[in-house]
Amino acid sequence: MAKQKKIQLQDIASVAGVNISTVSMVLNGRARERRISEKLEKKIIEVATQLNYKPNVLAQSLRSGKSYILGLILPDMANSTFARLGRYIEEVATQEGYRIMSCSSGEDDNNPESLINSLIDYQVDGMIIAPTTRMQPSLFKMIEDSNTPLVIVDRNLSDVNAPQVVADNFSIGYSSAEHLINQGLKRIAIFISPTTLSHMESRVSGYKAAMEKYRCIVEDEFIEVIPYENIIEETYKAIDRILSLKPAVEGVIFMSNMIGLPALEDLYQVKNISIPHDLKLISMEAAPYFSLMNPSITAVNLNIKQMAEKAMDVLLALIRAKEPVHPSAYTIPVSLTIRESSVKS
């Protein structure tokens, strides 16, 4: 089969009966600026469509100084929360005429610098990053020095000069603990990721505030820190420790669905714990799994769609800004979806 000829501007100009510069002005959205009539503009666009013209994206980028590509770095694309966040960000980007270059950093990636360098080399117009424990301030300074607009999402960093869009993490811990306390529980344990990122520290602070308000016991042994390395095996071990406590722990809050999913597998399938009779529990949402389980799992809804839309709004404002924009923090409200796992049986 013969290779189909690539349509050039001169082909459109020939069919439309105009010069190449007129075609270029129309296809680059400058018809009004050059006082080209609407009738002629419409004719040129129709001819380009009929000939199935594909613009040269690289040439357009060189002319405009923009790549119309945005960089997105998330810790784990396989995680349902980050998968949804990435999807919603891409939806907004597509609507605005941008493409997304997605990267998965991994929570324990030792070289996130290579990902950031690659995005800078591709001259992306902006970046959205959910930081990990391995991302040092120097990496974000590198982005700032490249004059690439940046928005931090999902996890807040105190020493980065960029807008941040995060969930109400204090409310996550507080509302989860308060809900279990309202079910008559006093001994409530939590499972957390390493607390070097402040979003997890805020969740712990919320949990402690609720426990103290209602005069419930807070002990070190009630707080299980699960390392990212061997997360499944470490979660299983932590479940064993919690279940061995005397008097018995009455409720558990999993502050990460990366911990919640293996914990539930262990409780349901291995240890045959009766939920919610023997143990009541709450996790971060892992849609659609938790609503389908039996019993269904009470979960914190992070309002991922709203977070993604806000992050994109802020990034586009940075890209289009005529003047410097001062970094701001945006807090997205959360909600508790109450299901069978946390209510009185």
mmCIF file of C-alpha atoms in Angstrom:
data_model
loop_
_atom_site.group_PDB
_atom_site.id
_atom_site.type_symbol
_atom_site.label_atom_id
_atom_site.label_comp_id
_atom_site.label_asym_id
_atom_site.label_seq_id
_atom_site.Cartn_x
_atom_site.Cartn_y
_atom_site.Cartn_z
ATOM 1 C CA MET A 1 0.000 0.000 0.000
ATOM 2 C CA ALA A 2 1.394 3.385 -1.002
ATOM 3 C CA LYS A 3 2.165 5.748 1.826
ATOM 4 C CA GLN A 4 -0.383 8.548 2.050
ATOM 5 C CA LYS A 5 1.011 11.988 1.303
ATOM 6 C CA LYS A 6 1.244 14.320 4.262
ATOM 7 C CA ILE A 7 -0.902 17.379 3.692
ATOM 8 C CA GLN A 8 1.014 20.653 3.780
ATOM 9 C CA LEU A 9 -0.138 24.278 3.999
ATOM 10 C CA GLN A 10 0.494 24.758 0.296
ATOM 11 C CA ASP A 11 -1.962 21.952 -0.495
ATOM 12 C CA ILE A 12 -4.699 23.747 1.446
ATOM 13 C CA ALA A 13 -3.752 27.062 -0.155
ATOM 14 C CA SER A 14 -3.955 25.548 -3.642
ATOM 15 C CA VAL A 15 -7.415 24.060 -3.126
ATOM 16 C CA ALA A 16 -8.752 27.164 -1.351
ATOM 17 C CA GLY A 17 -7.274 29.513 -3.938
ATOM 18 C CA VAL A 18 -5.345 31.664 -1.448
ATOM 19 C CA ASN A 19 -1.718 32.174 -0.512
ATOM 20 C CA ILE A 20 0.092 30.094 2.101
ATOM 21 C CA SER A 21 0.396 32.961 4.599
ATOM 22 C CA THR A 22 -3.394 33.375 4.674
ATOM 23 C CA VAL A 23 -3.819 29.663 5.451
ATOM 24 C CA SER A 24 -1.193 29.915 8.194
ATOM 25 C CA MET A 25 -2.922 32.896 9.805
ATOM 26 C CA VAL A 26 -6.296 31.142 9.842
ATOM 27 C CA LEU A 27 -5.008 27.838 11.221
ATOM 28 C CA ASN A 28 -3.071 29.647 13.951
ATOM 29 C CA GLY A 29 -6.169 31.513 15.104
ATOM 30 C CA ARG A 30 -5.089 34.922 13.793
ATOM 31 C CA ALA A 31 -7.823 35.527 11.230
ATOM 32 C CA ARG A 32 -9.399 38.426 13.156
ATOM 33 C CA GLU A 33 -5.998 39.988 13.831
ATOM 34 C CA ARG A 34 -5.202 39.944 10.089
ATOM 35 C CA ARG A 35 -8.725 41.056 9.135
ATOM 36 C CA ILE A 36 -9.450 37.908 7.159
ATOM 37 C CA SER A 37 -13.167 37.634 6.464
ATOM 38 C CA GLU A 38 -15.260 35.065 8.295
ATOM 39 C CA LYS A 39 -16.341 33.617 4.925
ATOM 40 C CA LEU A 40 -12.744 33.006 3.849
ATOM 41 C CA GLU A 41 -11.784 31.721 7.273
ATOM 42 C CA LYS A 42 -14.618 29.194 7.157
ATOM 43 C CA LYS A 43 -13.611 28.089 3.642
ATOM 44 C CA ILE A 44 -9.990 27.473 4.645
ATOM 45 C CA ILE A 45 -10.994 25.488 7.735
ATOM 46 C CA GLU A 46 -13.384 23.367 5.653
ATOM 47 C CA VAL A 47 -10.655 22.611 3.106
ATOM 48 C CA ALA A 48 -8.186 21.694 5.862
ATOM 49 C CA THR A 49 -10.774 19.356 7.382
ATOM 50 C CA GLN A 50 -11.587 17.732 4.042
ATOM 51 C CA LEU A 51 -7.897 17.128 3.327
ATOM 52 C CA ASN A 52 -7.439 15.698 6.859
ATOM 53 C CA TYR A 53 -4.691 18.186 7.640
ATOM 54 C CA LYS A 54 -2.591 17.362 10.727
ATOM 55 C CA PRO A 55 -0.717 20.376 12.111
ATOM 56 C CA ASN A 56 2.971 20.109 12.944
ATOM 57 C CA VAL A 57 2.873 20.267 16.719
ATOM 58 C CA LEU A 58 6.628 20.880 17.040
ATOM 59 C CA ALA A 59 6.517 23.787 14.598
ATOM 60 C CA GLN A 60 3.546 25.272 16.430
ATOM 61 C CA SER A 61 5.415 24.974 19.718
ATOM 62 C CA LEU A 62 8.470 26.739 18.301
ATOM 63 C CA ARG A 63 6.325 29.585 16.984
ATOM 64 C CA SER A 64 4.256 30.033 20.126
ATOM 65 C CA GLY A 65 6.918 29.258 22.725
ATOM 66 C CA LYS A 66 4.546 26.722 24.266
ATOM 67 C CA SER A 67 4.513 22.935 24.099
ATOM 68 C CA TYR A 68 0.867 22.554 25.205
ATOM 69 C CA ILE A 69 2.101 19.634 27.307
ATOM 70 C CA LEU A 70 1.770 19.450 31.086
ATOM 71 C CA GLY A 71 3.859 17.207 33.319
ATOM 72 C CA LEU A 72 2.147 15.094 35.969
ATOM 73 C CA ILE A 73 4.086 13.169 38.630
ATOM 74 C CA LEU A 74 2.092 10.908 40.958
ATOM 75 C CA PRO A 75 3.460 8.338 43.428
ATOM 76 C CA ASP A 76 1.601 5.274 42.153
ATOM 77 C CA MET A 77 -0.616 5.179 39.066
ATOM 78 C CA ALA A 78 -1.889 1.738 40.105
ATOM 79 C CA ASN A 79 -3.377 3.200 43.291
ATOM 80 C CA SER A 80 -7.061 3.909 42.675
ATOM 81 C CA THR A 81 -6.866 7.362 44.292
ATOM 82 C CA PHE A 82 -3.974 8.519 42.121
ATOM 83 C CA ALA A 83 -5.440 6.833 39.034
ATOM 84 C CA ARG A 84 -8.643 8.850 39.474
ATOM 85 C CA LEU A 85 -6.700 12.030 40.199
ATOM 86 C CA GLY A 86 -4.690 11.569 37.017
ATOM 87 C CA ARG A 87 -7.785 10.862 34.953
ATOM 88 C CA TYR A 88 -9.627 13.963 36.146
ATOM 89 C CA ILE A 89 -6.559 16.149 35.591
ATOM 90 C CA GLU A 90 -6.238 14.798 32.055
ATOM 91 C CA GLU A 91 -9.915 15.479 31.339
ATOM 92 C CA VAL A 92 -9.559 19.140 32.249
ATOM 93 C CA ALA A 93 -6.254 19.429 30.388
ATOM 94 C CA THR A 94 -7.770 17.990 27.206
ATOM 95 C CA GLN A 95 -10.668 20.429 27.380
ATOM 96 C CA GLU A 96 -8.151 23.267 27.612
ATOM 97 C CA GLY A 97 -6.084 22.047 24.661
ATOM 98 C CA TYR A 98 -3.249 20.449 26.620
ATOM 99 C CA ARG A 99 -1.808 16.957 26.686
ATOM 100 C CA ILE A 100 -0.504 15.243 29.817
ATOM 101 C CA MET A 101 2.878 13.574 30.176
ATOM 102 C CA SER A 102 2.356 11.278 33.186
ATOM 103 C CA CYS A 103 5.098 9.820 35.384
ATOM 104 C CA SER A 104 4.884 7.433 38.339
ATOM 105 C CA SER A 105 7.541 8.276 40.906
ATOM 106 C CA GLY A 106 6.966 5.447 43.389
ATOM 107 C CA GLU A 107 6.782 6.203 47.092
ATOM 108 C CA ASP A 108 10.322 4.914 47.606
ATOM 109 C CA ASP A 109 11.893 6.054 44.341
ATOM 110 C CA ASN A 110 15.517 6.975 44.960
ATOM 111 C CA ASN A 111 15.846 9.138 41.858
ATOM 112 C CA PRO A 112 12.813 11.414 41.318
ATOM 113 C CA GLU A 113 15.273 13.983 40.009
ATOM 114 C CA SER A 114 15.432 12.117 36.683
ATOM 115 C CA LEU A 115 11.659 12.467 36.197
ATOM 116 C CA ILE A 116 11.702 16.200 36.887
ATOM 117 C CA ASN A 117 14.730 16.706 34.643
ATOM 118 C CA SER A 118 12.965 14.886 31.817
ATOM 119 C CA LEU A 119 9.875 17.091 32.091
ATOM 120 C CA ILE A 120 12.021 20.232 32.124
ATOM 121 C CA ASP A 121 13.932 18.960 29.066
ATOM 122 C CA TYR A 122 10.622 18.411 27.244
ATOM 123 C CA GLN A 123 9.808 22.049 28.040
ATOM 124 C CA VAL A 124 6.405 21.275 29.496
ATOM 125 C CA ASP A 125 4.285 24.367 30.079
ATOM 126 C CA GLY A 126 3.629 23.425 33.712
ATOM 127 C CA MET A 127 3.754 20.611 36.253
ATOM 128 C CA ILE A 128 1.452 19.066 38.831
ATOM 129 C CA ILE A 129 3.247 16.933 41.422
ATOM 130 C CA ALA A 130 2.069 14.819 44.352
ATOM 131 C CA PRO A 131 5.329 14.755 46.344
ATOM 132 C CA THR A 132 6.875 11.744 48.016
ATOM 133 C CA THR A 133 9.293 11.412 50.924
ATOM 134 C CA ARG A 134 12.199 11.242 48.467
ATOM 135 C CA MET A 135 11.496 14.639 46.900
ATOM 136 C CA GLN A 136 13.781 17.147 48.569
ATOM 137 C CA PRO A 137 13.309 20.945 48.437
ATOM 138 C CA SER A 138 16.233 21.188 46.004
ATOM 139 C CA LEU A 139 14.178 19.374 43.366
ATOM 140 C CA PHE A 140 11.408 21.944 43.572
ATOM 141 C CA LYS A 141 13.991 24.741 43.502
ATOM 142 C CA MET A 142 15.198 23.213 40.244
ATOM 143 C CA ILE A 143 11.676 23.554 38.807
ATOM 144 C CA GLU A 144 11.440 27.144 40.055
ATOM 145 C CA ASP A 145 14.801 27.997 38.441
ATOM 146 C CA SER A 146 13.531 26.628 35.114
ATOM 147 C CA ASN A 147 10.559 29.057 35.308
ATOM 148 C CA THR A 148 8.151 26.158 34.940
ATOM 149 C CA PRO A 149 4.800 26.800 36.677
ATOM 150 C CA LEU A 150 4.206 24.220 39.417
ATOM 151 C CA VAL A 151 1.269 23.126 41.561
ATOM 152 C CA ILE A 152 1.628 20.696 44.475
ATOM 153 C CA VAL A 153 -1.369 18.398 44.885
ATOM 154 C CA ASP A 154 -2.651 15.960 47.542
ATOM 155 C CA ARG A 155 0.289 16.426 49.934
ATOM 156 C CA ASN A 156 1.411 19.755 51.324
ATOM 157 C CA LEU A 157 5.025 20.856 51.716
ATOM 158 C CA SER A 158 5.949 23.739 53.998
ATOM 159 C CA ASP A 159 9.189 24.749 52.297
ATOM 160 C CA VAL A 160 8.191 24.803 48.613
ATOM 161 C CA ASN A 161 7.412 28.079 46.858
ATOM 162 C CA ALA A 162 4.400 26.872 44.873
ATOM 163 C CA PRO A 163 0.585 26.768 45.191
ATOM 164 C CA GLN A 164 -0.693 23.665 46.975
ATOM 165 C CA VAL A 165 -4.056 21.923 46.614
ATOM 166 C CA VAL A 166 -4.661 19.413 49.401
ATOM 167 C CA ALA A 167 -7.448 17.623 51.221
ATOM 168 C CA ASP A 168 -8.557 18.711 54.683
ATOM 169 C CA ASN A 169 -6.248 16.189 56.325
ATOM 170 C CA PHE A 170 -6.949 17.227 59.912
ATOM 171 C CA SER A 171 -10.659 16.625 59.276
ATOM 172 C CA ILE A 172 -9.886 13.159 57.896
ATOM 173 C CA GLY A 173 -8.429 12.044 61.222
ATOM 174 C CA TYR A 174 -10.910 13.952 63.371
ATOM 175 C CA SER A 175 -14.146 12.955 61.613
ATOM 176 C CA SER A 176 -13.103 9.297 61.336
ATOM 177 C CA ALA A 177 -12.274 9.017 65.043
ATOM 178 C CA GLU A 178 -15.371 10.983 66.059
ATOM 179 C CA HIS A 179 -17.624 8.689 64.023
ATOM 180 C CA LEU A 180 -16.253 5.572 65.755
ATOM 181 C CA ILE A 181 -16.497 7.249 69.157
ATOM 182 C CA ASN A 182 -20.150 8.042 68.413
ATOM 183 C CA GLN A 183 -20.650 4.310 67.885
ATOM 184 C CA GLY A 184 -19.594 3.772 71.505
ATOM 185 C CA LEU A 185 -15.907 2.934 70.899
ATOM 186 C CA LYS A 186 -13.086 4.054 73.183
ATOM 187 C CA ARG A 187 -10.046 2.019 72.080
ATOM 188 C CA ILE A 188 -9.337 3.035 68.489
ATOM 189 C CA ALA A 189 -6.112 2.289 66.594
ATOM 190 C CA ILE A 190 -4.796 3.926 63.438
ATOM 191 C CA PHE A 191 -2.534 2.694 60.654
ATOM 192 C CA ILE A 192 -0.445 5.363 58.939
ATOM 193 C CA SER A 193 2.313 5.762 56.378
ATOM 194 C CA PRO A 194 5.662 7.205 57.547
ATOM 195 C CA THR A 195 5.021 10.717 58.875
ATOM 196 C CA THR A 196 7.760 12.644 57.055
ATOM 197 C CA LEU A 197 5.043 14.212 54.884
ATOM 198 C CA SER A 198 2.837 16.666 56.734
ATOM 199 C CA HIS A 199 -0.462 15.423 55.280
ATOM 200 C CA MET A 200 -0.161 12.244 57.355
ATOM 201 C CA GLU A 201 0.910 14.196 60.424
ATOM 202 C CA SER A 202 -2.248 16.310 60.076
ATOM 203 C CA ARG A 203 -4.407 13.182 59.961
ATOM 204 C CA VAL A 204 -2.791 11.895 63.142
ATOM 205 C CA SER A 205 -3.325 15.292 64.796
ATOM 206 C CA GLY A 206 -7.006 15.167 63.889
ATOM 207 C CA TYR A 207 -7.349 11.669 65.325
ATOM 208 C CA LYS A 208 -5.649 12.690 68.572
ATOM 209 C CA ALA A 209 -7.777 15.839 68.883
ATOM 210 C CA ALA A 210 -11.008 13.826 68.635
ATOM 211 C CA MET A 211 -9.789 11.189 71.059
ATOM 212 C CA GLU A 212 -8.763 13.832 73.606
ATOM 213 C CA LYS A 213 -12.011 15.780 73.227
ATOM 214 C CA TYR A 214 -14.058 12.698 74.076
ATOM 215 C CA ARG A 215 -11.575 11.565 76.760
ATOM 216 C CA CYS A 216 -10.559 8.383 74.983
ATOM 217 C CA ILE A 217 -7.246 6.651 75.495
ATOM 218 C CA VAL A 218 -4.405 7.491 73.101
ATOM 219 C CA GLU A 219 -1.418 5.184 73.431
ATOM 220 C CA ASP A 220 1.687 4.743 71.289
ATOM 221 C CA GLU A 221 0.746 1.120 70.646
ATOM 222 C CA PHE A 222 -2.499 2.318 69.022
ATOM 223 C CA ILE A 223 -0.529 4.037 66.236
ATOM 224 C CA GLU A 224 0.969 1.654 63.688
ATOM 225 C CA VAL A 225 3.450 3.166 61.208
ATOM 226 C CA ILE A 226 3.657 0.997 58.081
ATOM 227 C CA PRO A 227 6.791 1.492 55.945
ATOM 228 C CA TYR A 228 6.415 1.638 52.157
ATOM 229 C CA GLU A 229 8.911 -1.189 51.759
ATOM 230 C CA ASN A 230 7.141 -4.573 52.015
ATOM 231 C CA ILE A 231 3.898 -2.766 52.772
ATOM 232 C CA ILE A 232 1.732 -5.899 52.537
ATOM 233 C CA GLU A 233 3.823 -8.028 54.895
ATOM 234 C CA GLU A 234 4.286 -5.130 57.318
ATOM 235 C CA THR A 235 0.529 -4.498 57.348
ATOM 236 C CA TYR A 236 -0.135 -8.157 58.189
ATOM 237 C CA LYS A 237 2.315 -7.953 61.099
ATOM 238 C CA ALA A 238 0.699 -4.772 62.371
ATOM 239 C CA ILE A 239 -2.747 -6.390 62.255
ATOM 240 C CA ASP A 240 -1.385 -9.222 64.425
ATOM 241 C CA ARG A 241 -0.023 -6.725 66.949
ATOM 242 C CA ILE A 242 -3.267 -4.736 67.151
ATOM 243 C CA LEU A 243 -5.422 -7.837 67.569
ATOM 244 C CA SER A 244 -3.163 -9.094 70.377
ATOM 245 C CA LEU A 245 -3.692 -6.018 72.573
ATOM 246 C CA LYS A 246 -5.584 -6.443 75.829
ATOM 247 C CA PRO A 247 -8.144 -5.027 76.409
ATOM 248 C CA ALA A 248 -9.066 -5.491 72.782
ATOM 249 C CA VAL A 249 -8.977 -2.672 70.252
ATOM 250 C CA GLU A 250 -12.549 -1.911 69.204
ATOM 251 C CA GLY A 251 -11.980 0.049 66.015
ATOM 252 C CA VAL A 252 -9.308 0.750 63.391
ATOM 253 C CA ILE A 253 -8.767 3.626 60.963
ATOM 254 C CA PHE A 254 -6.564 2.998 57.928
ATOM 255 C CA MET A 255 -5.205 6.412 56.916
ATOM 256 C CA SER A 256 -4.107 5.151 53.500
ATOM 257 C CA ASN A 257 -5.892 2.789 51.123
ATOM 258 C CA MET A 258 -2.511 1.268 50.263
ATOM 259 C CA ILE A 259 -2.601 -0.027 53.838
ATOM 260 C CA GLY A 260 -6.367 -0.536 54.015
ATOM 261 C CA LEU A 261 -6.615 -2.952 51.086
ATOM 262 C CA PRO A 262 -4.097 -5.577 52.326
ATOM 263 C CA ALA A 263 -5.366 -5.116 55.900
ATOM 264 C CA LEU A 264 -8.916 -5.919 54.837
ATOM 265 C CA GLU A 265 -7.739 -8.939 52.886
ATOM 266 C CA ASP A 266 -5.982 -10.223 56.001
ATOM 267 C CA LEU A 267 -8.917 -9.529 58.331
ATOM 268 C CA TYR A 268 -11.560 -10.995 56.032
ATOM 269 C CA GLN A 269 -9.856 -13.927 54.357
ATOM 270 C CA VAL A 270 -7.090 -15.023 56.759
ATOM 271 C CA LYS A 271 -8.140 -14.114 60.273
ATOM 272 C CA ASN A 272 -11.880 -14.399 59.638
ATOM 273 C CA ILE A 273 -12.636 -11.380 61.843
ATOM 274 C CA SER A 274 -16.329 -10.514 61.976
ATOM 275 C CA ILE A 275 -16.763 -6.925 60.760
ATOM 276 C CA PRO A 276 -18.276 -4.854 62.364
ATOM 277 C CA HIS A 277 -19.160 -7.196 65.288
ATOM 278 C CA ASP A 278 -15.575 -7.965 66.372
ATOM 279 C CA LEU A 279 -13.935 -4.852 64.961
ATOM 280 C CA LYS A 280 -15.257 -1.675 63.367
ATOM 281 C CA LEU A 281 -13.165 0.029 60.753
ATOM 282 C CA ILE A 282 -12.742 2.970 58.385
ATOM 283 C CA SER A 283 -10.368 3.411 55.463
ATOM 284 C CA MET A 284 -9.518 5.990 52.858
ATOM 285 C CA GLU A 285 -11.763 5.439 49.845
ATOM 286 C CA ALA A 286 -10.663 2.907 47.235
ATOM 287 C CA ALA A 287 -13.457 3.203 44.688
ATOM 288 C CA PRO A 288 -15.199 1.067 43.614
ATOM 289 C CA TYR A 289 -13.995 -1.768 45.858
ATOM 290 C CA PHE A 290 -15.261 -0.712 49.260
ATOM 291 C CA SER A 291 -18.893 -0.225 48.272
ATOM 292 C CA LEU A 292 -18.966 -3.744 46.788
ATOM 293 C CA MET A 293 -17.488 -5.614 49.750
ATOM 294 C CA ASN A 294 -19.602 -7.545 52.244
ATOM 295 C CA PRO A 295 -19.892 -5.862 54.618
ATOM 296 C CA SER A 296 -19.284 -2.606 52.759
ATOM 297 C CA ILE A 297 -16.491 -0.372 54.063
ATOM 298 C CA THR A 298 -16.950 3.076 55.576
ATOM 299 C CA ALA A 299 -14.467 5.368 53.839
ATOM 300 C CA VAL A 300 -13.206 8.930 53.639
ATOM 301 C CA ASN A 301 -14.058 10.573 50.328
ATOM 302 C CA LEU A 302 -11.240 12.915 49.302
ATOM 303 C CA ASN A 303 -13.319 14.665 46.601
ATOM 304 C CA ILE A 304 -10.646 13.763 44.065
ATOM 305 C CA LYS A 305 -12.488 15.362 41.129
ATOM 306 C CA GLN A 306 -12.688 18.713 42.906
ATOM 307 C CA MET A 307 -9.009 18.467 43.849
ATOM 308 C CA ALA A 308 -8.010 17.765 40.242
ATOM 309 C CA GLU A 309 -10.132 20.591 38.850
ATOM 310 C CA LYS A 310 -8.745 23.082 41.374
ATOM 311 C CA ALA A 311 -5.164 22.022 40.677
ATOM 312 C CA MET A 312 -5.713 22.533 36.953
ATOM 313 C CA ASP A 313 -7.430 25.897 37.484
ATOM 314 C CA VAL A 314 -4.475 27.114 39.544
ATOM 315 C CA LEU A 315 -1.872 25.774 37.095
ATOM 316 C CA LEU A 316 -3.583 27.343 34.070
ATOM 317 C CA ALA A 317 -3.788 30.659 35.941
ATOM 318 C CA LEU A 318 -0.024 30.454 36.540
ATOM 319 C CA ILE A 319 0.664 29.645 32.889
ATOM 320 C CA ARG A 320 -1.525 32.499 31.612
ATOM 321 C CA ALA A 321 -0.540 35.053 34.250
ATOM 322 C CA LYS A 322 0.811 38.351 33.001
ATOM 323 C CA GLU A 323 2.240 39.071 36.457
ATOM 324 C CA PRO A 324 3.719 36.826 39.179
ATOM 325 C CA VAL A 325 1.119 34.937 41.193
ATOM 326 C CA HIS A 326 1.747 34.551 44.921
ATOM 327 C CA PRO A 327 1.639 30.922 46.114
ATOM 328 C CA SER A 328 -1.492 29.996 48.019
ATOM 329 C CA ALA A 329 -2.829 26.943 49.832
ATOM 330 C CA TYR A 330 -6.199 25.532 48.806
ATOM 331 C CA THR A 331 -7.941 23.053 51.098
ATOM 332 C CA ILE A 332 -10.478 20.658 49.583
ATOM 333 C CA PRO A 333 -13.219 19.522 51.996
ATOM 334 C CA VAL A 334 -13.617 15.787 52.672
ATOM 335 C CA SER A 335 -16.632 13.703 53.599
ATOM 336 C CA LEU A 336 -17.229 10.396 55.339
ATOM 337 C CA THR A 337 -19.206 7.791 53.408
ATOM 338 C CA ILE A 338 -20.743 5.689 56.192
ATOM 339 C CA ARG A 339 -21.262 2.036 55.331
ATOM 340 C CA GLU A 340 -21.668 -1.229 57.227
ATOM 341 C CA SER A 341 -18.126 -1.698 58.563
ATOM 342 C CA SER A 342 -18.302 1.053 61.177
ATOM 343 C CA VAL A 343 -21.858 1.045 62.502
ATOM 344 C CA LYS A 344 -23.435 -0.817 65.373
ATOM 345 C CA SER A 345 -24.335 -4.371 64.382
#
